[in-house]
Tab-separated table of N, CA and C in Angstrom:
chain	number	residue	atom	x	y	z
A	4	UNK	N	5.331	7.990	-4.493
A	4	UNK	CA	5.646	8.104	-3.051
A	4	UNK	C	4.567	7.296	-2.273
A	5	UNK	N	5.014	6.493	-1.378
A	5	UNK	CA	4.101	5.702	-0.637
A	5	UNK	C	3.293	6.504	0.401
A	6	UNK	N	2.121	6.038	0.788
A	6	UNK	CA	1.362	6.750	1.818
A	6	UNK	C	2.121	6.944	3.127
A	7	UNK	N	2.922	5.983	3.543
A	7	UNK	CA	3.675	6.097	4.757
A	7	UNK	C	4.692	7.214	4.652
A	8	UNK	N	5.335	7.372	3.511
A	8	UNK	CA	6.282	8.424	3.283
A	8	UNK	C	5.610	9.793	3.361
A	9	UNK	N	4.384	9.925	2.810
A	9	UNK	CA	3.637	11.156	2.854
A	9	UNK	C	3.325	11.503	4.303
A	10	UNK	N	2.902	10.550	5.109
A	10	UNK	CA	2.577	10.779	6.495
A	10	UNK	C	3.839	11.223	7.261
A	11	UNK	N	4.981	10.575	6.946
A	11	UNK	CA	6.206	10.942	7.623
A	11	UNK	C	6.636	12.346	7.341
A	12	UNK	N	6.587	12.731	6.105
A	12	UNK	CA	6.950	14.116	5.694
A	12	UNK	C	6.013	15.119	6.346
A	13	UNK	N	4.685	14.809	6.343
A	13	UNK	CA	3.732	15.706	6.961
A	13	UNK	C	3.989	15.869	8.465
A	14	UNK	N	4.369	14.756	9.117
A	14	UNK	CA	4.629	14.806	10.559
A	14	UNK	C	5.909	15.657	10.865
A	15	UNK	N	6.903	15.503	10.044
A	15	UNK	CA	8.161	16.284	10.194
A	15	UNK	C	7.844	17.806	10.024
A	16	UNK	N	7.112	18.095	8.981
A	16	UNK	CA	6.786	19.489	8.707
A	16	UNK	C	5.928	20.107	9.817
A	17	UNK	N	4.947	19.287	10.294
A	17	UNK	CA	4.112	19.759	11.432
A	17	UNK	C	4.959	19.961	12.690
A	18	UNK	N	5.890	19.045	12.934
A	18	UNK	CA	6.781	19.189	14.103
A	18	UNK	C	7.627	20.429	14.028
A	19	UNK	N	8.144	20.730	12.843
A	19	UNK	CA	8.991	21.964	12.690
A	19	UNK	C	8.114	23.193	12.900
A	20	UNK	N	6.905	23.203	12.380
A	20	UNK	CA	5.999	24.341	12.599
A	20	UNK	C	5.697	24.522	14.058
A	21	UNK	N	5.422	23.409	14.742
A	21	UNK	CA	5.124	23.483	16.181
A	21	UNK	C	6.339	23.999	16.969
A	22	UNK	N	7.526	23.631	16.579
A	22	UNK	CA	8.730	24.138	17.239
A	22	UNK	C	8.904	25.685	17.076
A	23	UNK	N	8.501	26.157	15.905
A	23	UNK	CA	8.573	27.613	15.665
A	23	UNK	C	7.515	28.328	16.472
A	24	UNK	N	6.329	27.813	16.527
A	24	UNK	CA	5.186	28.495	17.143
A	24	UNK	C	5.196	28.351	18.673
A	25	UNK	N	5.486	27.186	19.191
A	25	UNK	CA	5.446	26.917	20.651
A	25	UNK	C	6.851	26.651	21.184
A	26	UNK	N	6.988	26.774	22.500
A	26	UNK	CA	8.265	26.404	23.119
A	26	UNK	C	8.498	24.892	22.949
A	27	UNK	N	9.749	24.498	23.120
A	27	UNK	CA	10.115	23.097	22.855
A	27	UNK	C	9.369	22.098	23.743
A	28	UNK	N	9.104	22.474	24.991
A	28	UNK	CA	8.469	21.537	25.936
A	28	UNK	C	6.976	21.313	25.555
A	29	UNK	N	6.327	22.253	24.979
A	29	UNK	CA	4.913	22.060	24.540
A	29	UNK	C	4.916	21.136	23.380
A	30	UNK	N	5.872	21.368	22.427
A	30	UNK	CA	5.999	20.473	21.294
A	30	UNK	C	6.312	19.029	21.694
A	31	UNK	N	7.211	18.912	22.648
A	31	UNK	CA	7.584	17.544	23.117
A	31	UNK	C	6.360	16.883	23.783
A	32	UNK	N	5.572	17.660	24.504
A	32	UNK	CA	4.353	17.101	25.162
A	32	UNK	C	3.371	16.655	24.116
A	33	UNK	N	3.239	17.351	23.048
A	33	UNK	CA	2.253	16.956	21.983
A	33	UNK	C	2.759	15.660	21.328
A	34	UNK	N	4.021	15.576	21.073
A	34	UNK	CA	4.572	14.355	20.457
A	34	UNK	C	4.387	13.182	21.388
A	35	UNK	N	4.654	13.362	22.673
A	35	UNK	CA	4.514	12.252	23.650
A	35	UNK	C	3.037	11.784	23.701
A	36	UNK	N	2.100	12.723	23.700
A	36	UNK	CA	0.683	12.377	23.677
A	36	UNK	C	0.282	11.660	22.394
A	37	UNK	N	0.825	12.106	21.277
A	37	UNK	CA	0.468	11.546	20.004
A	37	UNK	C	0.944	10.089	19.862
A	38	UNK	N	2.030	9.774	20.540
A	38	UNK	CA	2.553	8.374	20.569
A	38	UNK	C	1.925	7.579	21.735
A	39	UNK	N	1.786	8.233	22.890
A	39	UNK	CA	1.362	7.522	24.067
A	39	UNK	C	-0.116	7.090	24.074
A	40	UNK	N	-1.012	7.892	23.551
A	40	UNK	CA	-2.420	7.563	23.615
A	40	UNK	C	-2.753	6.307	22.757
A	41	UNK	N	-2.301	6.184	21.515
A	41	UNK	CA	-2.584	4.929	20.786
A	41	UNK	C	-1.874	3.705	21.387
A	42	UNK	N	-0.653	3.919	21.960
A	42	UNK	CA	0.047	2.827	22.589
A	42	UNK	C	-0.708	2.352	23.828
A	43	UNK	N	-1.204	3.272	24.624
A	43	UNK	CA	-1.967	2.891	25.825
A	43	UNK	C	-3.268	2.185	25.418
A	44	UNK	N	-3.903	2.639	24.394
A	44	UNK	CA	-5.107	2.014	23.931
A	44	UNK	C	-4.841	0.542	23.458
A	45	UNK	N	-3.720	0.349	22.765
A	45	UNK	CA	-3.369	-0.999	22.346
A	45	UNK	C	-3.096	-1.917	23.518
A	46	UNK	N	-2.405	-1.437	24.533
A	46	UNK	CA	-2.094	-2.272	25.637
A	46	UNK	C	-3.317	-2.503	26.544
A	47	UNK	N	-4.369	-1.769	26.394
A	47	UNK	CA	-5.617	-1.986	27.183
A	47	UNK	C	-6.412	-3.138	26.577
A	48	UNK	N	-6.083	-3.567	25.345
A	48	UNK	CA	-6.825	-4.665	24.730
A	48	UNK	C	-6.465	-5.973	25.396
A	49	UNK	N	-7.401	-6.939	25.387
A	49	UNK	CA	-7.116	-8.297	25.860
A	49	UNK	C	-6.193	-8.959	24.882
A	50	UNK	N	-5.462	-10.006	25.264
A	50	UNK	CA	-4.575	-10.683	24.328
A	50	UNK	C	-5.314	-11.233	23.100
A	51	UNK	N	-6.561	-11.701	23.265
A	51	UNK	CA	-7.324	-12.180	22.088
A	51	UNK	C	-7.666	-11.032	21.165
A	52	UNK	N	-7.978	-9.865	21.688
A	52	UNK	CA	-8.263	-8.735	20.858
A	52	UNK	C	-7.008	-8.231	20.091
A	53	UNK	N	-5.870	-8.307	20.807
A	53	UNK	CA	-4.620	-7.943	20.126
A	53	UNK	C	-4.320	-8.905	18.999
A	54	UNK	N	-4.585	-10.178	19.225
A	54	UNK	CA	-4.356	-11.170	18.221
A	54	UNK	C	-5.212	-10.898	16.978
A	55	UNK	N	-6.515	-10.607	17.244
A	55	UNK	CA	-7.438	-10.285	16.122
A	55	UNK	C	-6.976	-9.030	15.372
A	56	UNK	N	-6.543	-8.036	16.094
A	56	UNK	CA	-6.079	-6.783	15.504
A	56	UNK	C	-4.874	-7.062	14.591
A	57	UNK	N	-3.892	-7.843	15.096
A	57	UNK	CA	-2.699	-8.174	14.289
A	57	UNK	C	-3.085	-8.945	13.080
A	58	UNK	N	-4.033	-9.856	13.216
A	58	UNK	CA	-4.517	-10.683	12.033
A	58	UNK	C	-5.148	-9.773	10.971
A	59	UNK	N	-5.988	-8.867	11.430
A	59	UNK	CA	-6.614	-7.955	10.472
A	59	UNK	C	-5.538	-7.105	9.752
A	60	UNK	N	-4.592	-6.574	10.506
A	60	UNK	CA	-3.520	-5.748	9.921
A	60	UNK	C	-2.680	-6.589	8.887
A	61	UNK	N	-2.396	-7.859	9.261
A	61	UNK	CA	-1.643	-8.695	8.352
A	61	UNK	C	-2.404	-9.004	7.111
A	62	UNK	N	-3.707	-9.272	7.212
A	62	UNK	CA	-4.503	-9.531	5.990
A	62	UNK	C	-4.548	-8.327	5.102
A	63	UNK	N	-4.680	-7.119	5.655
A	63	UNK	CA	-4.747	-5.946	4.834
A	63	UNK	C	-3.445	-5.673	4.114
A	64	UNK	N	-2.318	-6.021	4.714
A	64	UNK	CA	-1.028	-5.791	4.087
A	64	UNK	C	-0.829	-6.672	2.847
A	65	UNK	N	-1.471	-7.850	2.837
A	65	UNK	CA	-1.310	-8.761	1.706
A	65	UNK	C	-2.020	-8.230	0.487
A	66	UNK	N	-3.196	-7.666	0.674
A	66	UNK	CA	-3.998	-7.193	-0.481
A	66	UNK	C	-3.405	-6.056	-1.192
């Protein structure tokens, strides 16, 4: 099983547990924050920093 698949399964299980423990709107808020914070951080980078970040990610995928 790939590491990405493990993270996906863990995320789904965690989401289901959160839905059982908290109301749906709290769970939706947590999901929005979990996606929104890294996205906002990425868009705060300069274009040259984004280019460097993509280059590093691409190099790591080859190895």
